[in-house]
GROMACS .gro file of N, CA and C in nm:
model
  213
    1MET      N    1  11.045   8.707  10.877
    1MET     CA    2  10.980   8.583  10.850
    1MET      C    3  10.829   8.606  10.847
    2ILE      N    4  10.762   8.540  10.757
    2ILE     CA    5  10.617   8.550  10.746
    2ILE      C    6  10.557   8.428  10.814
    3GLU      N    7  10.462   8.452  10.906
    3GLU     CA    8  10.400   8.346  10.983
    3GLU      C    9  10.249   8.350  10.973
    4CYS      N   10  10.186   8.237  10.996
    4CYS     CA   11  10.041   8.229  11.009
    4CYS      C   12  10.003   8.284  11.146
    5THR      N   13   9.910   8.377  11.153
    5THR     CA   14   9.872   8.435  11.282
    5THR      C   15   9.790   8.338  11.366
    6ASN      N   16   9.725   8.242  11.305
    6ASN     CA   17   9.646   8.144  11.379
    6ASN      C   18   9.733   8.036  11.443
    7CYS      N   19   9.837   7.993  11.373
    7CYS     CA   20   9.922   7.883  11.419
    7CYS      C   21  10.052   7.931  11.483
    8ASP      N   22  10.088   8.059  11.468
    8ASP     CA   23  10.213   8.117  11.517
    8ASP      C   24  10.336   8.045  11.465
    9THR      N   25  10.332   8.003  11.341
    9THR     CA   26  10.447   7.938  11.279
    9THR      C   27  10.445   7.960  11.128
   10ALA      N   28  10.561   7.951  11.070
   10ALA     CA   29  10.572   7.961  10.924
   10ALA      C   30  10.583   7.823  10.860
   11GLN      N   31  10.589   7.721  10.942
   11GLN     CA   32  10.617   7.585  10.896
   11GLN      C   33  10.517   7.534  10.793
   12PHE      N   34  10.391   7.571  10.806
   12PHE     CA   35  10.288   7.516  10.720
   12PHE      C   36  10.241   7.613  10.610
   13LEU      N   37  10.308   7.728  10.598
   13LEU     CA   38  10.269   7.824  10.494
   13LEU      C   39  10.323   7.781  10.357
   14GLN      N   40  10.238   7.791  10.258
   14GLN     CA   41  10.278   7.766  10.120
   14GLN      C   42  10.245   7.889  10.038
   15ILE      N   43  10.335   7.924   9.949
   15ILE     CA   44  10.308   8.034   9.856
   15ILE      C   45  10.221   7.978   9.744
   16THR      N   46  10.103   8.036   9.728
   16THR     CA   47  10.012   7.990   9.623
   16THR      C   48  10.017   8.079   9.499
   17GLN      N   49  10.066   8.202   9.517
   17GLN     CA   50  10.081   8.293   9.404
   17GLN      C   51  10.191   8.391   9.438
   18SER      N   52  10.274   8.423   9.340
   18SER     CA   53  10.383   8.517   9.363
   18SER      C   54  10.403   8.602   9.237
   19ARG      N   55  10.417   8.733   9.258
   19ARG     CA   56  10.441   8.825   9.146
   19ARG      C   57  10.550   8.923   9.186
   20VAL      N   58  10.637   8.949   9.093
   20VAL     CA   59  10.742   9.048   9.112
   20VAL      C   60  10.733   9.146   8.996
   21TYR      N   61  10.726   9.275   9.028
   21TYR     CA   62  10.713   9.379   8.926
   21TYR      C   63  10.844   9.455   8.913
   22PHE      N   64  10.890   9.468   8.790
   22PHE     CA   65  11.009   9.545   8.758
   22PHE      C   66  10.967   9.661   8.669
   23GLU      N   67  10.988   9.783   8.717
   23GLU     CA   68  10.949   9.899   8.635
   23GLU      C   69  11.050   9.925   8.525
   24ASP      N   70  11.178   9.917   8.559
   24ASP     CA   71  11.281   9.949   8.461
   24ASP      C   72  11.357   9.825   8.413
   25GLY      N   73  11.316   9.708   8.454
   25GLY     CA   74  11.381   9.587   8.411
   25GLY      C   75  11.498   9.545   8.498
   26GLU      N   76  11.536   9.626   8.597
   26GLU     CA   77  11.650   9.592   8.681
   26GLU      C   78  11.616   9.590   8.829
   27LEU      N   79  11.547   9.694   8.878
   27LEU     CA   80  11.517   9.703   9.020
   27LEU      C   81  11.377   9.653   9.048
   28ILE      N   82  11.360   9.582   9.161
   28ILE     CA   83  11.229   9.533   9.200
   28ILE      C   84  11.148   9.650   9.256
   29ASN      N   85  11.030   9.672   9.201
   29ASN     CA   86  10.943   9.779   9.248
   29ASN      C   87  10.833   9.728   9.340
   30GLU      N   88  10.791   9.603   9.321
   30GLU     CA   89  10.685   9.549   9.406
   30GLU      C   90  10.692   9.397   9.407
   31ILE      N   91  10.666   9.339   9.524
   31ILE     CA   92  10.657   9.195   9.542
   31ILE      C   93  10.523   9.165   9.606
   32MET      N   94  10.448   9.072   9.549
   32MET     CA   95  10.320   9.032   9.606
   32MET      C   96  10.319   8.879   9.614
   33GLU      N   97  10.291   8.827   9.734
   33GLU     CA   98  10.283   8.683   9.754
   33GLU      C   99  10.153   8.650   9.829
   34THR      N  100  10.086   8.546   9.784
   34THR     CA  101   9.966   8.496   9.851
   34THR      C  102  10.002   8.365   9.918
   35TYR      N  103   9.963   8.351  10.045
   35TYR     CA  104   9.998   8.234  10.125
   35TYR      C  105   9.873   8.157  10.167
   36GLU      N  106   9.891   8.026  10.187
   36GLU     CA  107   9.788   7.942  10.246
   36GLU      C  108   9.853   7.853  10.350
   37CYS      N  109   9.792   7.846  10.467
   37CYS     CA  110   9.842   7.759  10.574
   37CYS      C  111   9.779   7.622  10.555
   38THR      N  112   9.861   7.519  10.539
   38THR     CA  113   9.808   7.385  10.518
   38THR      C  114   9.761   7.320  10.648
   39LEU      N  115   9.791   7.380  10.761
   39LEU     CA  116   9.746   7.326  10.889
   39LEU      C  117   9.604   7.373  10.922
   40CYS      N  118   9.580   7.505  10.913
   40CYS     CA  119   9.448   7.558  10.952
   40CYS      C  120   9.369   7.613  10.833
   41GLU      N  121   9.427   7.608  10.713
   41GLU     CA  122   9.364   7.651  10.588
   41GLU      C  123   9.335   7.801  10.581
   42SER      N  124   9.399   7.880  10.663
   42SER     CA  125   9.383   8.026  10.653
   42SER      C  126   9.469   8.078  10.538
   43THR      N  127   9.437   8.198  10.490
   43THR     CA  128   9.509   8.257  10.378
   43THR      C  129   9.548   8.400  10.411
   44GLY      N  130   9.646   8.450  10.337
   44GLY     CA  131   9.688   8.587  10.356
   44GLY      C  132   9.773   8.634  10.240
   45ARG      N  133   9.794   8.764  10.235
   45ARG     CA  134   9.872   8.823  10.127
   45ARG      C  135   9.975   8.919  10.186
   46TYR      N  136  10.096   8.913  10.131
   46TYR     CA  137  10.206   9.001  10.168
   46TYR      C  138  10.241   9.083  10.044
   47THR      N  139  10.244   9.215  10.058
   47THR     CA  140  10.281   9.301   9.946
   47THR      C  141  10.387   9.399   9.992
   48TYR      N  142  10.500   9.398   9.922
   48TYR     CA  143  10.607   9.494   9.948
   48TYR      C  144  10.616   9.586   9.828
   49SER      N  145  10.616   9.715   9.853
   49SER     CA  146  10.630   9.813   9.747
   49SER      C  147  10.748   9.904   9.779
   50GLU      N  148  10.824   9.936   9.678
   50GLU     CA  149  10.939  10.024   9.696
   50GLU      C  150  10.895  10.161   9.749
   51ASN      N  151  10.775  10.205   9.714
   51ASN     CA  152  10.725  10.336   9.755
   51ASN      C  153  10.672  10.338   9.898
   52GLY      N  154  10.630  10.223   9.950
   52GLY     CA  155  10.573  10.218  10.084
   52GLY      C  156  10.680  10.196  10.190
   53GLU      N  157  10.651  10.240  10.312
   53GLU     CA  158  10.747  10.223  10.421
   53GLU      C  159  10.743  10.081  10.477
   54ASP      N  160  10.623  10.030  10.502
   54ASP     CA  161  10.606   9.898  10.559
   54ASP      C  162  10.533   9.809  10.461
   55PRO      N  163  10.557   9.677  10.467
   55PRO     CA  164  10.481   9.587  10.380
   55PRO      C  165  10.332   9.590  10.416
   56ILE      N  166  10.248   9.563  10.320
   56ILE     CA  167  10.103   9.556  10.342
   56ILE      C  168  10.066   9.410  10.364
   57LEU      N  169   9.994   9.383  10.472
   57LEU     CA  170   9.953   9.247  10.505
   57LEU      C  171   9.802   9.239  10.506
   58ASP      N  172   9.748   9.138  10.439
   58ASP     CA  173   9.605   9.113  10.438
   58ASP      C  174   9.583   8.969  10.481
   59GLY      N  175   9.477   8.944  10.555
   59GLY     CA  176   9.444   8.808  10.593
   59GLY      C  177   9.515   8.763  10.719
   60ASP      N  178   9.550   8.636  10.723
   60ASP     CA  179   9.602   8.573  10.843
   60ASP      C  180   9.753   8.551  10.839
   61VAL      N  181   9.829   8.648  10.792
   61VAL     CA  182   9.975   8.641  10.794
   61VAL      C  183  10.031   8.763  10.865
   62THR      N  184  10.148   8.744  10.923
   62THR     CA  185  10.218   8.853  10.989
   62THR      C  186  10.367   8.840  10.961
   63VAL      N  187  10.439   8.951  10.972
   63VAL     CA  188  10.583   8.951  10.952
   63VAL      C  189  10.648   8.965  11.089
   64THR      N  190  10.742   8.877  11.118
   64THR     CA  191  10.815   8.882  11.244
   64THR      C  192  10.964   8.885  11.216
   65SER      N  193  11.040   8.927  11.316
   65SER     CA  194  11.186   8.924  11.304
   65SER      C  195  11.244   8.810  11.388
   66GLU      N  196  11.156   8.731  11.448
   66GLU     CA  197  11.200   8.621  11.533
   66GLU      C  198  11.224   8.495  11.450
   67ARG      N  199  11.302   8.405  11.509
   67ARG     CA  200  11.321   8.274  11.449
   67ARG      C  201  11.195   8.190  11.473
   68PRO      N  202  11.173   8.087  11.395
   68PRO     CA  203  11.053   8.005  11.414
   68PRO      C  204  11.046   7.942  11.553
   69LYS      N  205  10.924   7.936  11.611
   69LYS     CA  206  10.905   7.874  11.741
   69LYS      C  207  10.902   7.722  11.730
   70PHE      N  208  10.849   7.673  11.619
   70PHE     CA  209  10.838   7.528  11.596
   70PHE      C  210  10.918   7.492  11.473
   71ALA      N  211  10.989   7.382  11.482
   71ALA     CA  212  11.069   7.340  11.367
   71ALA      C  213  11.021   7.207  11.313
   0.00000   0.00000   0.00000
């Protein structure tokens, strides 16, 4: 789950831009999403690449394996 690091929740995150790259037309090679938190107005970017081991995070977002704290 992707969460805002300032608010510790994913509840207020909105995807403002999303791109998916297909090199051969079938398999996903890269996913890039830009997020904005509507509660605190912070922004961040999540990038997953097939070649990289871990996703790249920029800004005020983090990836967690936990369920949301606030619903």
